[in-house]
Coordinates of C-alpha atoms (C1' of nucleotides) in Angstrom, one line a residue:
Chain A
M37 CA -12.8 7.1 -50.3
E38 CA -12.7 8.4 -46.6
R39 CA -9.5 8.8 -45.5
T40 CA -8.6 5.9 -42.4
V41 CA -8.6 7.8 -39.3
Q42 CA -6.8 6.3 -36.2
A43 CA -9.8 5.1 -34.5
G44 CA -9.8 5.8 -30.8
S45 CA -12.4 3.6 -28.1
A46 CA -14.9 5.8 -29.1
G47 CA -14.2 6.1 -32.8
R48 CA -12.9 9.7 -32.5
S49 CA -9.6 10.9 -33.7
R50 CA -7.4 11.5 -31.4
P51 CA -5.0 14.0 -30.1
P52 CA -1.3 13.0 -30.2
L53 CA 0.0 11.0 -27.0
S54 CA 2.5 12.8 -24.8
T55 CA 3.8 11.9 -21.4
E56 CA 1.0 14.2 -19.8
R57 CA -1.7 12.3 -21.6
V58 CA -0.9 9.1 -20.5
L59 CA -0.2 9.8 -17.1
G60 CA -3.7 11.9 -17.1
A61 CA -5.5 8.8 -17.9
A62 CA -3.5 6.9 -15.5
V63 CA -4.8 9.2 -12.8
A64 CA -8.3 8.9 -13.9
L65 CA -8.3 5.1 -14.2
A66 CA -7.2 4.8 -10.7
D67 CA -9.3 7.3 -9.2
E68 CA -12.3 5.5 -10.5
G69 CA -11.1 1.5 -10.0
G70 CA -8.4 1.7 -7.4
V71 CA -5.0 0.9 -7.9
D72 CA -5.7 -3.1 -8.7
A73 CA -7.8 -1.8 -11.7
L74 CA -4.9 -0.2 -13.5
S75 CA -2.8 -1.8 -16.1
M76 CA -1.2 -1.0 -19.0
R77 CA -3.5 -2.4 -21.4
R78 CA -6.3 -1.0 -19.8
I79 CA -4.4 3.0 -20.3
A80 CA -3.9 2.0 -23.4
Q81 CA -7.4 1.3 -24.3
S82 CA -8.5 4.5 -22.5
L83 CA -6.7 6.4 -24.7
G84 CA -7.6 4.9 -27.9
V85 CA -4.0 3.1 -28.4
V86 CA -2.1 -0.1 -28.4
P87 CA -0.4 -0.6 -25.3
M88 CA 3.0 -0.9 -27.0
A89 CA 2.5 3.0 -27.7
L90 CA 2.6 3.8 -23.6
Y91 CA 6.2 2.9 -23.9
K92 CA 7.5 5.2 -25.5
H93 CA 5.8 7.7 -23.1
V94 CA 6.8 6.3 -20.0
A95 CA 9.8 3.8 -19.3
N96 CA 7.8 1.3 -17.6
K97 CA 5.1 0.7 -15.0
N98 CA 7.1 1.8 -12.0
E99 CA 8.0 5.1 -13.7
L100 CA 4.8 5.4 -14.3
L101 CA 3.7 5.2 -10.9
D102 CA 6.6 8.0 -10.1
G103 CA 5.2 10.2 -12.8
M104 CA 1.5 9.7 -11.4
I105 CA 2.8 10.4 -7.7
D106 CA 4.3 14.0 -9.1
A107 CA 1.1 14.6 -10.9
V108 CA -0.9 14.6 -7.8
V109 CA 1.6 15.9 -5.2
R110 CA 2.0 18.9 -7.2
E111 CA -1.8 19.7 -6.8
I112 CA -1.1 20.1 -3.3
D113 CA -0.9 24.2 -2.5
P114 CA 2.0 25.9 -2.0
P115 CA 2.9 27.2 2.1
A116 CA 1.3 30.1 2.5
R117 CA 3.3 33.3 2.8
D118 CA 3.2 35.9 5.7
T119 CA 1.3 33.8 8.1
D120 CA 3.3 32.2 11.2
W121 CA 4.8 28.4 10.9
K122 CA 1.5 27.2 12.6
T123 CA -1.3 28.0 10.1
A124 CA 0.9 27.4 7.5
V125 CA 1.6 24.0 8.1
R126 CA -2.0 23.7 9.2
G127 CA -2.8 25.0 5.9
R128 CA -0.3 22.7 3.6
V129 CA -1.4 19.3 5.7
L130 CA -5.0 19.8 5.0
S131 CA -4.2 20.5 1.3
A132 CA -2.3 17.4 1.1
R133 CA -5.7 15.8 2.8
R134 CA -7.8 16.9 0.2
M135 CA -5.4 15.8 -2.7
L136 CA -5.2 12.1 -0.9
L137 CA -8.8 12.0 -0.9
R138 CA -9.6 13.0 -4.0
H139 CA -6.9 10.2 -5.0
P140 CA -7.8 7.5 -2.5
W141 CA -4.5 5.2 -4.2
A142 CA -2.4 8.0 -3.5
A143 CA -0.9 7.2 -0.6
Q144 CA -0.6 3.4 -0.8
V145 CA 1.2 4.2 -4.0
I146 CA 3.6 6.7 -2.8
E147 CA 4.4 4.2 0.4
S148 CA 4.8 1.4 -2.0
R149 CA 7.5 3.3 -4.8
I150 CA 9.4 5.0 -1.4
K151 CA 10.1 2.0 -0.1
A152 CA 11.5 0.5 -3.7
R153 CA 13.4 3.5 -4.6
T154 CA 16.5 5.0 -3.5
T155 CA 15.4 8.8 -3.3
P156 CA 11.4 10.2 -3.7
T157 CA 10.2 11.6 -6.5
P158 CA 10.9 15.2 -7.6
A159 CA 7.5 16.4 -6.4
V160 CA 7.6 15.0 -3.2
M161 CA 11.4 16.4 -2.7
E162 CA 10.3 19.4 -3.4
Y163 CA 7.0 19.3 -1.2
L164 CA 9.0 18.2 1.4
D165 CA 11.8 21.1 1.1
S166 CA 8.9 23.8 1.0
M167 CA 8.0 22.0 4.5
I168 CA 11.1 22.2 6.3
G169 CA 11.4 26.0 5.0
V170 CA 8.3 26.4 6.7
F171 CA 9.5 25.5 9.9
R172 CA 13.2 26.8 9.6
D173 CA 11.8 30.2 8.7
G174 CA 9.2 29.8 12.2
G175 CA 12.2 29.2 14.0
F176 CA 12.6 25.7 14.8
S177 CA 16.1 24.4 14.7
L178 CA 17.4 21.6 11.9
D179 CA 16.8 19.1 15.1
L180 CA 13.6 20.4 16.4
V181 CA 12.4 20.5 12.3
H182 CA 14.1 16.8 12.0
H183 CA 11.8 15.9 14.8
A184 CA 8.3 17.9 13.8
L185 CA 8.6 16.0 10.9
H186 CA 8.8 12.5 12.5
V187 CA 5.8 13.7 14.7
M188 CA 3.7 14.9 11.7
G189 CA 4.3 11.5 10.4
S190 CA 1.7 9.8 8.2
R191 CA -0.3 13.3 8.3
L192 CA 2.6 14.7 6.0
L193 CA 1.9 12.6 2.7
G194 CA -0.6 9.9 4.2
F195 CA 2.2 6.7 4.1
S196 CA 3.7 5.7 7.4
Q197 CA 7.5 4.4 6.3
E198 CA 10.1 7.0 6.8
L199 CA 11.5 8.6 4.0
F200 CA 15.2 7.8 4.0
E201 CA 15.2 4.9 5.3
D202 CA 18.4 3.1 6.3
S203 CA 19.5 1.6 2.5
S204 CA 21.9 -0.5 4.3
R205 CA 19.6 -2.9 5.3
P206 CA 19.8 -6.2 4.5
G207 CA 17.7 -7.8 1.8
T208 CA 16.0 -4.5 0.4
D209 CA 17.4 -3.9 -2.4
R210 CA 16.1 -0.4 -4.1
E211 CA 16.4 0.8 -7.3
P212 CA 18.8 3.4 -8.0
D213 CA 17.2 6.8 -9.6
P214 CA 17.2 6.2 -13.2
A215 CA 17.9 10.0 -13.7
A216 CA 20.2 9.9 -10.4
M217 CA 20.8 13.5 -9.6
P218 CA 24.5 14.0 -8.5
P219 CA 24.4 15.2 -4.7
E220 CA 25.7 18.9 -5.4
E221 CA 22.7 19.6 -7.9
M222 CA 20.1 17.9 -5.1
A223 CA 21.6 20.5 -2.3
A224 CA 21.3 23.6 -4.8
R225 CA 17.4 22.3 -5.6
Y226 CA 16.8 21.2 -2.2
P227 CA 18.5 23.5 0.4
H228 CA 16.4 22.5 2.9
V229 CA 16.9 18.5 2.9
A230 CA 20.2 18.7 2.3
A231 CA 20.7 21.0 5.3
L232 CA 18.8 18.7 7.3
A233 CA 20.3 15.6 6.1
M234 CA 23.7 16.8 7.2
A235 CA 23.1 18.2 9.9
V236 CA 21.3 14.5 11.1
T237 CA 24.0 12.6 9.8
H238 CA 26.7 14.6 11.5
D239 CA 25.0 14.1 14.6
T240 CA 25.3 10.5 15.1
D241 CA 27.7 9.5 12.5
S242 CA 28.8 7.1 14.8
V243 CA 25.6 5.0 13.7
V244 CA 26.0 2.5 10.5
G245 CA 23.6 3.7 7.2
S246 CA 21.5 6.3 7.4
G247 CA 21.8 8.8 10.2
C248 CA 18.7 9.1 11.6
D249 CA 17.7 6.9 14.3
D250 CA 14.3 6.2 13.7
Q251 CA 14.0 4.0 17.0
F252 CA 14.8 7.2 18.7
E253 CA 12.3 9.4 16.8
F254 CA 9.4 6.9 17.0
E255 CA 9.7 7.1 20.3
F256 CA 10.1 10.7 20.3
A257 CA 7.4 11.4 18.7
L258 CA 5.2 9.0 20.2
D259 CA 5.8 10.3 23.4
L260 CA 4.8 13.8 22.5
T261 CA 1.4 12.3 21.2
L262 CA 1.0 10.6 24.4
D263 CA 1.7 13.8 26.7
G264 CA -0.6 16.0 24.1
L265 CA -3.4 13.2 25.4
E266 CA -2.8 13.1 28.6
R267 CA -2.7 16.8 29.0
L268 CA -5.9 16.6 27.4
L269 CA -7.2 14.1 29.9
R270 CA -6.4 16.2 32.7
T271 CA -8.2 19.1 31.6
T272 CA -11.7 17.3 31.1
Chain B
M38 CA 10.1 -51.0 -5.9
E39 CA 9.9 -48.3 -4.3
R40 CA 7.0 -46.4 -2.7
T41 CA 5.8 -43.6 -4.6
V42 CA 6.4 -40.1 -2.4
Q43 CA 5.2 -37.3 -3.3
A44 CA 7.7 -35.1 -3.4
G45 CA 8.5 -31.7 -2.6
S46 CA 10.5 -29.1 -3.6
A47 CA 14.1 -30.2 -2.3
G48 CA 12.4 -34.1 -2.9
R49 CA 11.4 -34.4 0.8
S50 CA 8.1 -35.9 2.1
R51 CA 5.7 -33.3 3.1
P52 CA 3.2 -32.7 6.2
P53 CA -0.3 -32.3 5.5
L54 CA -1.3 -29.1 3.9
S55 CA -3.0 -27.0 6.8
T56 CA -4.6 -23.5 6.4
E57 CA -1.8 -22.3 9.3
R58 CA 1.0 -23.8 6.8
V59 CA 0.0 -21.9 3.8
L60 CA -0.1 -18.5 5.7
G61 CA 3.2 -19.4 7.0
A62 CA 4.7 -20.2 4.1
A63 CA 2.7 -16.8 2.9
V64 CA 4.7 -15.0 5.3
A65 CA 8.3 -15.9 5.1
L66 CA 7.9 -15.2 1.0
A67 CA 6.4 -12.0 1.7
D68 CA 9.5 -11.0 4.7
E69 CA 12.0 -12.2 2.3
G70 CA 10.7 -10.6 -1.3
G71 CA 8.0 -8.1 -0.6
V72 CA 4.4 -8.4 -1.0
D73 CA 4.8 -8.0 -5.1
A74 CA 7.0 -11.5 -5.1
L75 CA 3.9 -13.2 -3.8
S76 CA 1.9 -15.5 -5.8
M77 CA -0.4 -18.3 -5.4
R78 CA 2.0 -20.3 -7.5
R79 CA 4.9 -19.4 -5.8
I80 CA 3.4 -20.2 -2.0
A81 CA 2.4 -23.6 -3.6
Q82 CA 5.8 -24.1 -5.2
S83 CA 7.7 -23.4 -1.4
L84 CA 5.2 -25.6 -0.1
G85 CA 6.3 -28.3 -3.1
V86 CA 2.3 -28.7 -4.2
V87 CA 0.2 -27.9 -7.0
P88 CA -0.7 -24.4 -6.9
M89 CA -4.9 -25.6 -6.7
A90 CA -4.4 -27.3 -3.6
L91 CA -3.9 -24.0 -1.7
Y92 CA -7.4 -23.5 -2.6
K93 CA -9.0 -26.3 -0.6
H94 CA -7.7 -24.0 2.4
V95 CA -8.0 -20.4 1.6
A96 CA -10.8 -19.6 -0.5
N97 CA -8.4 -17.1 -2.9
K98 CA -6.1 -15.0 -2.5
N99 CA -7.9 -11.5 -0.7
E100 CA -9.1 -14.0 2.1
L101 CA -5.1 -15.4 2.2
L102 CA -3.9 -11.9 2.8
D103 CA -6.6 -11.3 5.6
G104 CA -4.9 -14.4 6.9
M105 CA -1.8 -13.3 6.8
I106 CA -2.6 -9.8 8.1
D107 CA -4.3 -12.0 11.3
A108 CA -1.2 -14.0 11.8
V109 CA 1.1 -11.0 12.2
V110 CA -0.9 -9.1 14.2
R111 CA -1.4 -11.9 16.7
E112 CA 2.3 -11.4 17.5
I113 CA 1.7 -7.9 18.8
D114 CA 2.2 -8.3 22.8
P115 CA -0.7 -7.9 24.5
P116 CA -1.4 -4.7 26.9
A117 CA 0.7 -5.0 30.1
R118 CA -1.3 -5.0 33.0
D119 CA -0.9 -3.4 36.6
T120 CA 0.4 -0.2 34.7
D121 CA -0.6 3.1 34.3
W122 CA -2.9 3.5 30.9
K123 CA 0.4 5.7 29.3
T124 CA 2.5 2.8 30.2
A125 CA 0.5 0.3 28.8
V126 CA -0.3 2.2 25.3
R127 CA 3.4 3.1 24.2
G128 CA 4.4 -0.8 24.9
R129 CA 1.8 -1.6 22.7
V130 CA 2.8 0.6 20.4
L131 CA 6.1 -0.3 19.9
S132 CA 5.2 -4.1 20.0
A133 CA 3.2 -3.1 17.0
R134 CA 5.9 -1.5 15.2
R135 CA 8.5 -4.1 16.0
M136 CA 6.4 -6.4 14.2
L137 CA 5.9 -3.9 11.0
L138 CA 10.0 -3.9 11.2
R139 CA 9.7 -7.5 11.3
H140 CA 6.9 -7.7 8.3
P141 CA 7.8 -4.8 6.4
W142 CA 4.7 -5.9 3.6
A143 CA 2.2 -5.6 6.6
A144 CA 0.9 -1.8 6.5
Q145 CA 0.6 -1.7 3.1
V146 CA -1.4 -5.1 2.8
I147 CA -3.7 -4.0 5.8
E148 CA -3.7 -0.9 4.7
S149 CA -5.3 -2.0 0.9
R150 CA -7.4 -4.9 2.2
I151 CA -8.8 -2.3 5.0
K152 CA -10.1 -0.4 2.0
A153 CA -11.4 -3.2 0.0
R154 CA -13.3 -5.3 3.4
T155 CA -16.4 -4.0 5.2
T156 CA -15.1 -5.1 8.3
P157 CA -11.3 -5.4 9.6
T158 CA -10.2 -9.0 10.3
P159 CA -11.0 -10.5 13.8
A160 CA -7.2 -9.8 15.0
V161 CA -7.5 -6.0 14.0
M162 CA -10.8 -6.0 15.6
E163 CA -9.2 -7.6 18.9
Y164 CA -6.1 -5.3 18.9
L165 CA -8.6 -2.4 18.8
D166 CA -10.7 -3.7 21.3
S167 CA -8.1 -4.3 23.8
M168 CA -6.5 -0.7 23.4
I169 CA -9.7 1.1 23.5
G170 CA -10.0 -1.0 27.0
V171 CA -7.1 0.4 28.4
F172 CA -7.6 4.0 27.5
R173 CA -11.2 3.4 28.8
D174 CA -9.4 1.8 31.9
G175 CA -7.1 4.8 32.5
G176 CA -10.4 7.4 32.6
F177 CA -11.1 8.1 29.0
S178 CA -14.6 9.2 28.3
L179 CA -15.8 7.1 25.0
D180 CA -15.4 10.7 23.3
L181 CA -11.6 11.1 24.5
V182 CA -11.0 7.6 23.6
H183 CA -12.6 8.2 19.4
H184 CA -9.7 11.1 19.9
A185 CA -7.2 9.4 20.8
L186 CA -7.4 6.6 17.9
H187 CA -7.3 9.7 15.4
V188 CA -4.5 11.0 17.2
M189 CA -2.3 7.8 17.6
G190 CA -3.1 7.5 13.5
S191 CA -0.5 5.2 11.6
R192 CA 1.2 4.7 15.1
L193 CA -1.2 2.1 15.9
L194 CA -1.0 0.1 12.8
G195 CA 0.9 1.1 10.4
F196 CA -1.9 2.4 7.7
S197 CA -2.9 5.6 7.7
Q198 CA -6.8 5.5 6.6
E199 CA -9.4 5.6 8.7
L200 CA -10.8 2.1 9.9
F201 CA -14.2 2.5 9.7
E202 CA -14.7 4.9 6.7
D203 CA -18.0 6.2 5.3
S204 CA -19.4 3.3 3.2
S205 CA -22.0 5.2 1.7
R206 CA -19.1 7.1 0.0
P207 CA -19.8 6.9 -4.0
G208 CA -17.5 4.5 -6.1
T209 CA -16.3 2.2 -3.1
D210 CA -17.5 -0.6 -3.5
R211 CA -16.5 -2.8 -0.5
E212 CA -16.6 -6.5 -0.3
P213 CA -19.0 -7.9 2.1
D214 CA -17.5 -9.9 4.8
P215 CA -17.5 -13.4 3.8
A216 CA -18.0 -14.6 7.0
A217 CA -20.4 -11.9 8.2
M218 CA -20.7 -11.5 11.7
P219 CA -24.4 -10.7 13.4
P220 CA -23.8 -7.4 15.0
E221 CA -25.1 -8.7 18.3
E222 CA -22.2 -11.4 18.2
M223 CA -19.8 -8.0 17.2
A224 CA -21.1 -6.4 20.0
A225 CA -20.3 -9.1 22.5
R226 CA -16.7 -10.4 21.1
Y227 CA -15.9 -6.7 20.8
P228 CA -17.6 -4.9 23.6
H229 CA -15.1 -1.6 23.8
V230 CA -15.1 -0.9 19.7
A231 CA -19.2 -1.3 20.3
A232 CA -19.5 1.1 22.7
L233 CA -17.0 3.3 20.9
A234 CA -19.0 3.1 17.5
M235 CA -22.4 2.8 19.2
A236 CA -21.4 6.4 21.3
V237 CA -20.0 8.3 18.0
T238 CA -23.0 7.3 16.1
H239 CA -25.3 8.8 18.6
D240 CA -23.2 12.0 18.6
T241 CA -23.4 12.8 15.2
D242 CA -26.5 10.8 14.0
S243 CA -27.9 13.6 11.5
V244 CA -24.7 13.0 9.7
V245 CA -25.4 10.6 6.5
G246 CA -22.9 7.3 6.8
S247 CA -20.7 6.8 9.1
G248 CA -21.6 8.9 12.5
C249 CA -17.7 9.8 12.7
D250 CA -16.7 12.8 11.1
D251 CA -13.6 12.3 9.7
Q252 CA -12.4 16.3 8.7
F253 CA -13.2 17.2 12.3
E254 CA -10.8 14.2 13.9
F255 CA -8.2 15.0 11.6
E256 CA -8.1 18.5 12.3
F257 CA -8.1 17.9 16.0
A258 CA -5.5 15.5 15.8
L259 CA -3.7 17.7 13.6
D260 CA -4.3 20.9 16.1
L261 CA -3.0 18.4 19.0
T262 CA 0.5 18.0 17.3
L263 CA 1.3 21.3 16.0
D264 CA 0.3 22.4 19.8
G265 CA 2.6 20.1 21.2
L266 CA 5.4 21.1 18.8
E267 CA 4.8 24.8 19.4
R268 CA 5.3 23.9 23.3
L269 CA 8.7 22.5 22.2
L270 CA 9.7 25.0 20.2
R271 CA 8.9 27.3 23.0
T272 CA 10.5 25.5 25.5
T273 CA 13.9 25.1 23.8
Chain C
dA195 C1' 13.3 5.3 -39.3
dC196 C1' 9.4 4.0 -37.1
dC197 C1' 5.2 1.7 -35.6
dT198 C1' 3.1 -2.9 -33.7
dG199 C1' 1.7 -7.6 -33.6
dA200 C1' 2.7 -11.7 -32.2
dA201 C1' 4.8 -13.9 -28.3
dC202 C1' 7.3 -15.0 -23.7
dA203 C1' 6.8 -14.9 -19.0
dC204 C1' 3.7 -14.7 -15.8
dC205 C1' -0.9 -14.0 -12.8
dG206 C1' -5.4 -16.0 -10.0
dT207 C1' -9.0 -18.6 -11.0
dT208 C1' -12.3 -22.0 -13.1
dC209 C1' -13.5 -26.7 -14.4
dA210 C1' -13.8 -30.7 -16.7
dA211 C1' -11.4 -34.8 -17.1
dG212 C1' -8.9 -38.5 -14.7
dT213 C1' -8.3 -41.5 -10.6
Chain D
dA251 C1' -15.2 -38.5 -3.7
dC252 C1' -10.9 -36.5 -4.7
dC253 C1' -7.2 -34.3 -6.8
dT254 C1' -5.3 -32.2 -10.7
dG255 C1' -3.7 -30.8 -15.5
dA256 C1' -4.8 -27.7 -19.1
dA257 C1' -7.2 -23.7 -20.0
dC258 C1' -8.9 -19.2 -19.4
dA259 C1' -8.8 -14.6 -19.2
dC260 C1' -5.7 -11.4 -17.7
dC261 C1' -0.6 -9.0 -16.7
dG262 C1' 3.9 -6.4 -18.1
dT263 C1' 7.6 -6.2 -21.4
dT264 C1' 10.7 -8.2 -25.5
dC265 C1' 11.4 -8.5 -30.0
dA266 C1' 11.7 -9.3 -34.6
dA267 C1' 8.7 -8.4 -38.5
dG268 C1' 6.3 -5.5 -40.8
dT269 C1' 6.1 -0.6 -43.5

DNA sequence: ACCTGAACACCGTTCAAGT
DNA sequence: ACCTGAACACCGTTCAAGT
């Protein structure tokens, strides 16, 4: 009598499940069929596993989406060293774009999860922190970096929403981070983000909620864009 | 014996259903609870109606989403007349932003529906057509308008994806427009969009698929942005 | 102690049975 | 002819019953 084998969808025996394997299957499924085709049941099926087995490795679907975001954001190249800020930023943004083209669902998912969470996922934080670092090394003041991030806007990671939105806005109950990091650890791990947040908050501490005047930043970025177009129009 | 009254959820008698009322209820529901809280059953409930009744006024949920997009995009102010292009574009983009802040679900829904459809919804087309018109009246060549739209990017309507993406990309089966408009009618109704599409296609008809070189346009816009930041850095 | 089938409360949509 | 309840094929997640 043959030994009973846990059959996968193709009848093959399978390696043990892990968070990585679950996330990998989820990313592959989303790449193929879009985010609408992504379901816990479908992921389980593609792994030759009962749906409930996934919940051992991801707490729920939202955490799965966060994990997928982290996985693909980590595909973005780190900033080039030993070049000027412009080359480094340019190369990195183009790398982010290549990632977004490989994973057409990513921008949408990042945007929707950013809206629901209080803090971006770790990989997104790392991405931002190192991007800020490039600007700082290039001689940008904290204020100027802040403007720069708003100017880059959706070219940074594909989504258009502000990253750290006013959390005191009514009607927007956001999930507290399940593995919430204490502020001092945040500051240690993402020093540039922390410094920026500090500077921005101190600047305008008369404003309630987030210290960032989104309307001002939006207009600033818009005007920089329009000025660029005007210059282009004149030189043509 | 009392006359039987079709009871609404609050027990009130209700005006007859219409597409407008259905869309209005859907928009209100999304404004309150986000797009995840939006379901055909919930919309029906808020109207004091059985779910199936909605299908008399909207074909399915995707058409409902398209209708919601059209409804909120029509809230954007028309471009101001009798001013320079810069003032007109600026004012209009700020109006679009106010709409997106009123309807936080809109950018996400527009982006996801743009990806699924072959043609943007009528109100989006009108918005683009009149926006192109403002640039044209300001003396922009068709090519320059094309660049300008890419430069504006997500500030135009909140989403980051290209509007008329390469429809020959593999794996992206897009819905044909249910009420597909013949090309000549398209050209008559959206003359500026048509002229732009024509110019862009003729320019690069060696390229297969859409005539727009997205990579080039992305880099063009990115460089304009980076140049603006560099100028800012030098004058600080 | 571990695993999982059945179940629950949803979802969009179809369709036949009712008036 | 019109309307709609029941049903179908899904969904994320819980939980008790099984080993």
